[in-house]
CSV table of C-alpha atoms in Angstrom, one decimal:
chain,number,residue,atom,x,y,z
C,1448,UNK,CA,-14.8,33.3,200.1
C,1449,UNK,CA,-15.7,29.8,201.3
C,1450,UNK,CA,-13.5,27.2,199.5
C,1451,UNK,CA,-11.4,27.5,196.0
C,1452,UNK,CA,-12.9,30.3,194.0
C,1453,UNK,CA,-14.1,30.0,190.7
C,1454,UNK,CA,-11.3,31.9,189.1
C,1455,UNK,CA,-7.5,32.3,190.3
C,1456,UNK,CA,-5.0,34.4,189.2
C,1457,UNK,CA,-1.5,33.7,191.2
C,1458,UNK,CA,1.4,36.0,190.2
C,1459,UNK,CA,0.6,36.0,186.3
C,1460,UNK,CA,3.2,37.9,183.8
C,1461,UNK,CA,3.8,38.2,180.5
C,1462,UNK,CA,6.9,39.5,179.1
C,1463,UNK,CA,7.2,40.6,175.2
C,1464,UNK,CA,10.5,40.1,173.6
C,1465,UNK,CA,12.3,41.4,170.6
C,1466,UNK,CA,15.2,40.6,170.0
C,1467,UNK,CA,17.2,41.2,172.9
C,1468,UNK,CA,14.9,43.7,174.7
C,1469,UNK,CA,12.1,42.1,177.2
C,1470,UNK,CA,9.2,44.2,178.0
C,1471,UNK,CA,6.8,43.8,180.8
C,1472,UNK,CA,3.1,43.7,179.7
C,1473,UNK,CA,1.9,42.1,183.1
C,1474,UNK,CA,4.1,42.5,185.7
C,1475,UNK,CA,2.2,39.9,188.6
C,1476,UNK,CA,-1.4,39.8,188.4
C,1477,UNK,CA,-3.6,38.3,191.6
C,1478,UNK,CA,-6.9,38.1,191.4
C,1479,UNK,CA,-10.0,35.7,192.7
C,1480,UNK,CA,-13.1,35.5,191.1
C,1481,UNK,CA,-16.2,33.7,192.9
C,1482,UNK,CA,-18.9,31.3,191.7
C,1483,UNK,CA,-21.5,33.5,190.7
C,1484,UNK,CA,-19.4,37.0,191.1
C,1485,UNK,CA,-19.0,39.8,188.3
C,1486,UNK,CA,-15.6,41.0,188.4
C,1487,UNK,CA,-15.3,44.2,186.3
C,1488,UNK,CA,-11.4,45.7,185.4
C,1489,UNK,CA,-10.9,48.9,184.5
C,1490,UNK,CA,-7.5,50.5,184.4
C,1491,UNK,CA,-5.4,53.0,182.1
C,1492,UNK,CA,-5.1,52.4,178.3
C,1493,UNK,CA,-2.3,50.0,177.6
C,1494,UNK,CA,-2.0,47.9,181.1
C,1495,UNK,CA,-3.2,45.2,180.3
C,1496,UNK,CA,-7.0,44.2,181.1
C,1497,UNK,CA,-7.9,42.7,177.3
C,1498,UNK,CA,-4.3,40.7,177.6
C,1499,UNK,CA,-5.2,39.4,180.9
C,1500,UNK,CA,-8.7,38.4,179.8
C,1501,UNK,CA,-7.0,36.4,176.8
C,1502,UNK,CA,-4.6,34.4,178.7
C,1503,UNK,CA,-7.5,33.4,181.3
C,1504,UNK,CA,-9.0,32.4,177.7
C,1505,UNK,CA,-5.9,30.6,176.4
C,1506,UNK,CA,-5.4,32.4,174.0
C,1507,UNK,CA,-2.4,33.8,174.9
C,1508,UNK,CA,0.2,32.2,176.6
C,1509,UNK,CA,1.4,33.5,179.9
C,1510,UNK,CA,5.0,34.3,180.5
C,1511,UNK,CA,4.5,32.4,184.6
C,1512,UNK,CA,2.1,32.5,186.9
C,1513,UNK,CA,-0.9,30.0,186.9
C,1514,UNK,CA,-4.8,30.3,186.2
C,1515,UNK,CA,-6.6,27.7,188.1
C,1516,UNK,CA,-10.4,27.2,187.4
C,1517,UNK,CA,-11.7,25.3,190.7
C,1518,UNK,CA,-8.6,24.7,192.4
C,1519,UNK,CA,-7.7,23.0,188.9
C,1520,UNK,CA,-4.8,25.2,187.6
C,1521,UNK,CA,-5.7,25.5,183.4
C,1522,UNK,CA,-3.7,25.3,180.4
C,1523,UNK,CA,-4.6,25.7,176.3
C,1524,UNK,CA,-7.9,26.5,176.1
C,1525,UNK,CA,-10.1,25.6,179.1
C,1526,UNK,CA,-13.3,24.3,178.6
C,1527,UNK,CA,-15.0,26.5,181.2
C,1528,UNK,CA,-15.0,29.6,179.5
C,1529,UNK,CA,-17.6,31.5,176.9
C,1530,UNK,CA,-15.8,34.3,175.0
C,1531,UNK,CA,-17.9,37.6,174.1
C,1532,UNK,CA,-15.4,40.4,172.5
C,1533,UNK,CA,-16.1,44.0,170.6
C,1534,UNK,CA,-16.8,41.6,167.2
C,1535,UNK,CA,-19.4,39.5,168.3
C,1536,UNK,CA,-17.9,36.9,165.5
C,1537,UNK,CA,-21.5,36.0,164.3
C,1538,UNK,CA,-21.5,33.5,161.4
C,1539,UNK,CA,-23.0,35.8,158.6
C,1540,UNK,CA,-24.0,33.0,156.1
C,1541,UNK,CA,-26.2,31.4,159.4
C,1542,UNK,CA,-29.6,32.9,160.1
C,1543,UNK,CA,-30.2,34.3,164.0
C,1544,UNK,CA,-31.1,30.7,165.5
C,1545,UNK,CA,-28.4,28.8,163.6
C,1546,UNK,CA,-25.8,31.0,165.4
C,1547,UNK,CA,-27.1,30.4,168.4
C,1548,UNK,CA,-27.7,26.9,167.8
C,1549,UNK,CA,-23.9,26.3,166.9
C,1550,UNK,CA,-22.2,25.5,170.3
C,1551,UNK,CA,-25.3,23.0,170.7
C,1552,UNK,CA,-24.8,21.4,167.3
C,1553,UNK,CA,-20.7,21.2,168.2
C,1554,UNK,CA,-21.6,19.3,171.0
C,1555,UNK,CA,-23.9,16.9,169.5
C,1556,UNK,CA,-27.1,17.8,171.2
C,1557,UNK,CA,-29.8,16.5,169.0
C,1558,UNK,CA,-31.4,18.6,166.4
C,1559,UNK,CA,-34.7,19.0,167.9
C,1560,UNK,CA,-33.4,20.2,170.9
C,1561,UNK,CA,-31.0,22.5,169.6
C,1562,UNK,CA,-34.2,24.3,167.3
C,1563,UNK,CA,-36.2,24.4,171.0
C,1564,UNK,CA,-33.0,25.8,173.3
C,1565,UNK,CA,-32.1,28.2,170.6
C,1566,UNK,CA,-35.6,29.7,169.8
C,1567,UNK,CA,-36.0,30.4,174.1
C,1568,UNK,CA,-32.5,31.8,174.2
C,1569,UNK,CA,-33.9,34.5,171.5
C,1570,UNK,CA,-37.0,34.7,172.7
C,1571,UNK,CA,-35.1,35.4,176.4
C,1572,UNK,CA,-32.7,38.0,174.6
C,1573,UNK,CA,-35.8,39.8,173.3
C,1574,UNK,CA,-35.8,38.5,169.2
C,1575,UNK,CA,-38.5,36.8,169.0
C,1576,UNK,CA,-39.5,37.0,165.7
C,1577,UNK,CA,-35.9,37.5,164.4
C,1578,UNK,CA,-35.0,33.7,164.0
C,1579,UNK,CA,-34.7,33.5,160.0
C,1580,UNK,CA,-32.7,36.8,160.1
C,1581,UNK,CA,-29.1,37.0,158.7
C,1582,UNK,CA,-26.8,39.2,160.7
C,1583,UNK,CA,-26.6,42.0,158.3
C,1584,UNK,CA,-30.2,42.9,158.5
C,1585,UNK,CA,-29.8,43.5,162.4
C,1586,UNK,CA,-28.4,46.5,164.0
C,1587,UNK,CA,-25.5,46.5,166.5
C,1588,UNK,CA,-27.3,45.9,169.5
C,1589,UNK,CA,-29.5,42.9,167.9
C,1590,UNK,CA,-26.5,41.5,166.9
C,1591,UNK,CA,-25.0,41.7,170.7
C,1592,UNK,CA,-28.0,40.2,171.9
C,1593,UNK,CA,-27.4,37.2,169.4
C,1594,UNK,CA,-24.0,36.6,170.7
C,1595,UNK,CA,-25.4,36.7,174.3
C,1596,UNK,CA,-28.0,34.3,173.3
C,1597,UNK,CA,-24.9,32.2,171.8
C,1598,UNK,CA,-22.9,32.3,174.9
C,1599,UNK,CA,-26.0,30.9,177.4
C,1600,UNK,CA,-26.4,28.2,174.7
C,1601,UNK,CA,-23.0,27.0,175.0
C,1602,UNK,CA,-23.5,27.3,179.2
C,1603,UNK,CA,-19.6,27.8,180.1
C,1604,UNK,CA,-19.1,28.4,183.8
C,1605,UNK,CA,-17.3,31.9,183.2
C,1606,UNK,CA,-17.8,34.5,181.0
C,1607,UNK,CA,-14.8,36.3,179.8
C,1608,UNK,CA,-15.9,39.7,177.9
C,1609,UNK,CA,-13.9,42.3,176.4
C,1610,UNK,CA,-15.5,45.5,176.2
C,1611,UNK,CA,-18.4,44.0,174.5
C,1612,UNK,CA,-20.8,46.4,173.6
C,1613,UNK,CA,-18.1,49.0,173.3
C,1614,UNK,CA,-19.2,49.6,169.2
C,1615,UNK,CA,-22.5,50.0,170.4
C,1616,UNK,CA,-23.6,54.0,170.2
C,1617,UNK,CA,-24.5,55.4,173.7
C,1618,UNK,CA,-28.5,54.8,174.1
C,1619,UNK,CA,-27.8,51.2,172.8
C,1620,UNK,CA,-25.0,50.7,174.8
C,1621,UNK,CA,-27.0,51.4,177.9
C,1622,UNK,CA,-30.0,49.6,176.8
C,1623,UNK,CA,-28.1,46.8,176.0
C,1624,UNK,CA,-26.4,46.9,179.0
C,1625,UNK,CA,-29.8,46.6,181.2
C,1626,UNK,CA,-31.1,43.7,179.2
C,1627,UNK,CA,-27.7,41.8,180.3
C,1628,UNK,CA,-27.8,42.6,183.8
C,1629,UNK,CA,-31.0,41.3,183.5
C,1630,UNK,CA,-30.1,37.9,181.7
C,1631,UNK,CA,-27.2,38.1,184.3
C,1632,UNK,CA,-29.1,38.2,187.2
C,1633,UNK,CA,-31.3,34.8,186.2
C,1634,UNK,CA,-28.7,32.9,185.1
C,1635,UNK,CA,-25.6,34.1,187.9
C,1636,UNK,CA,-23.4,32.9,185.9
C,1637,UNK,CA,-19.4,34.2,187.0
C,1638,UNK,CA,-18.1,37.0,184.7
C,1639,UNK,CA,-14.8,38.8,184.2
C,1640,UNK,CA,-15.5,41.9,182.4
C,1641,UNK,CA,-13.1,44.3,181.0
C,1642,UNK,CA,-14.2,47.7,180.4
C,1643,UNK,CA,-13.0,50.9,180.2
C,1644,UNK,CA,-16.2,53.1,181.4
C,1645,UNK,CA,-16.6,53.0,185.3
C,1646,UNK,CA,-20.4,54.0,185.0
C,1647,UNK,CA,-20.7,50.5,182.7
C,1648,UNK,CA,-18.7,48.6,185.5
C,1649,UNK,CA,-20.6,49.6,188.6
C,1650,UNK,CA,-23.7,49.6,187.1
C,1651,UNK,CA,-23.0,45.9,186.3
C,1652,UNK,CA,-20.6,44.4,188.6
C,1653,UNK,CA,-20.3,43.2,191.8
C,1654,UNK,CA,-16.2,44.3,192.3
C,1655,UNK,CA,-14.1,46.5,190.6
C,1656,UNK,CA,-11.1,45.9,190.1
C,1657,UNK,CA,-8.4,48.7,189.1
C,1658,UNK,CA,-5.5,47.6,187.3
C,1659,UNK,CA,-2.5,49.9,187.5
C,1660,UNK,CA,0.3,51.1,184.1
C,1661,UNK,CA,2.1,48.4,182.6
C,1662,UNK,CA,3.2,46.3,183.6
C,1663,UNK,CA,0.2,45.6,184.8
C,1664,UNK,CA,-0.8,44.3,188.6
C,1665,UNK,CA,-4.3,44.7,190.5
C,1666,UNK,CA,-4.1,48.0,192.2
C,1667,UNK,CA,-6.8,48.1,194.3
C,1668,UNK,CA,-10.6,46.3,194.4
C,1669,UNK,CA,-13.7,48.4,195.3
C,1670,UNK,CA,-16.9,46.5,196.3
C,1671,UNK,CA,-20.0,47.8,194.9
C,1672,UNK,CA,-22.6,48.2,197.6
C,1673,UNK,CA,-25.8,48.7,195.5
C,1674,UNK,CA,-28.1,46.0,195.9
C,1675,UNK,CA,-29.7,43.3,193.6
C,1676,UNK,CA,-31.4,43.3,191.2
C,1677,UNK,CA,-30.6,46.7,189.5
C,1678,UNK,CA,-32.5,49.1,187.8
C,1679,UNK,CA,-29.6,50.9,185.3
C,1680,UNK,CA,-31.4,53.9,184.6
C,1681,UNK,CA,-31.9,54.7,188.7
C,1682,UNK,CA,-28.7,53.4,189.8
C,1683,UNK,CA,-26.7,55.8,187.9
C,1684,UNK,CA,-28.2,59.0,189.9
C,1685,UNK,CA,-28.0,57.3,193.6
C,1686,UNK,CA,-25.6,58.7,196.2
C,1687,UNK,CA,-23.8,54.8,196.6
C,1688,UNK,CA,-22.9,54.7,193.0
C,1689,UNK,CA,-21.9,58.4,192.8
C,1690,UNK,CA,-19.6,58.2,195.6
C,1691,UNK,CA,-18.0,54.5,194.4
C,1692,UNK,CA,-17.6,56.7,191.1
C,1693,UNK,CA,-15.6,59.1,192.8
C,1694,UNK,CA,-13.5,56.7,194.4
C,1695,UNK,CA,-12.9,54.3,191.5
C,1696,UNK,CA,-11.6,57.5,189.4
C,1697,UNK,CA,-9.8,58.8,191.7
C,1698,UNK,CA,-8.0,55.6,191.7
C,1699,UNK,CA,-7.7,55.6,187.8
C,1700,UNK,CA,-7.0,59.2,187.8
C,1701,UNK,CA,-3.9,58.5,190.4
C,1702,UNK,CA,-2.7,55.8,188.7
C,1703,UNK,CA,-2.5,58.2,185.5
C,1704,UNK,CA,-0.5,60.5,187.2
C,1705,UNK,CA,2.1,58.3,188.6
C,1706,UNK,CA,2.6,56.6,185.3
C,1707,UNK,CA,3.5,60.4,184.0
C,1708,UNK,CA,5.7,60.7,187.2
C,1709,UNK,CA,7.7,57.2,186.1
C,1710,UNK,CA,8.0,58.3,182.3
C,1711,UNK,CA,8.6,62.4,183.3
């Protein structure tokens, strides 16, 4: 990795107290993201990977440690980041193109420009012809692909997404999955993805990451060595993912069984 990465993560914890009693929920994270990389973490339920996610938002605030966006370490909520989570937070009293026009509006990008950027940003997330619809005539997946269009309007160096298109029902899921890989691959922007389905984070990342029990640390990281650009559908049934599926959960599945050792 040539020069400061994107993202870094040194020795991050958070501790939650009550009352007297401290408990660990991030025990020392490390982790470097590059310009242009998608990071996915996956780990066992409860160590950690949305928490993490939010304090690199600045939305929670870390117990020590830094998070450093450039070299620049980052506190409150940095400017660099676009947030995409399992509620895509749509405004339901705007129509599609007045969501996505919102982050351009909040930073006082003239009007006409705002109507042209939004209408290609739905046009590139495949709703065209959708502009004058309210969220609750779409389904689940046109409403992800609204909150993606959102995100590349407001153009933040790093997306941070938390399981997002975990509501979605399977054969959406997927699809919707594609069509971001897709928009992902034009736009190379860096992502830290938290997931908890190891098919969705090899067929979209470029490094997993598995994140052991709380308190959470990075366990181990597992380079994906499928080439660019994907197809979903005929990457699932190649011999390089199925083997890097073995591997990352055998990982997981290790990690599981240790944490049952600790608490036995």
């Amino acid at each position: 990795m040539s020069g400061a990465p994107k993202l870094s993560l040194r020795g991050v914890r958070l501790d939650y107290r009550r009352e007297r009693r401290r408990t660990p929920a991030l025990g020392g994270v490390d982790l470097d993201v590059a310009e242009g990389e998608f990071v996915a973490l996956v780990g066992p339920s409860g160590c950690g990977k949305s928490t993490l996610l939010k304090i690199v938002a600045g939305l929670v605030e870390r117990t020590g440690g830094s998070v450093a966006f450039d070299g620049r370490e980052s506190s409150g909520v940095p400017a660099e980041v676009g947030l995409l989570f399992q509620n895509d937070a749509l405004l339901p009293w705007r129509t599609v193109l007045d969501n996505v026009r919102f982050p351009l509006a909040v930073r006082g990008v003239p009007a006409a420009e705002q109507r042209a950027r939004a209408a290609e940003l739905v046009e590139l997330v495949g709703l065209d012809g959708f502009g004058a619809f309210f969220p609750r005539q779409l389904s689940g997946g046109m409403r992800k692909r609204v909150a993606l269009a959102r995100i590349l309007a407001a153009d933040p160096d790093v997306f941070l997404m938390d399981e997002p298109f975990g509501p979605l029902d399977a054969q959406t899921r997927l699809r919707v999955s594609a069509d971001f890989l897709d928009l992902w691959e034009t736009v190379g922007k860096t992502v830290l993805f938290v997931t908890h389905d190891v098919d969705e984070a090899i067929l979209l990342a470029d490094r997993v990451v598995v994140m052991t029990s709380g308190p959470g640390r990075v366990k181990e990281s597992f380079d994906v060595p499928i080439p660019r650009p994907r197809a979903v559908d005929d990457t699932r049934f190649t011999e390089p993912f199925r083997a890097l599926h073995r591997r990352v959960t055998r990982s997981l599945r290790d990690e599981v069984a240790e944490r049952g050792s600790r608490h036995g």
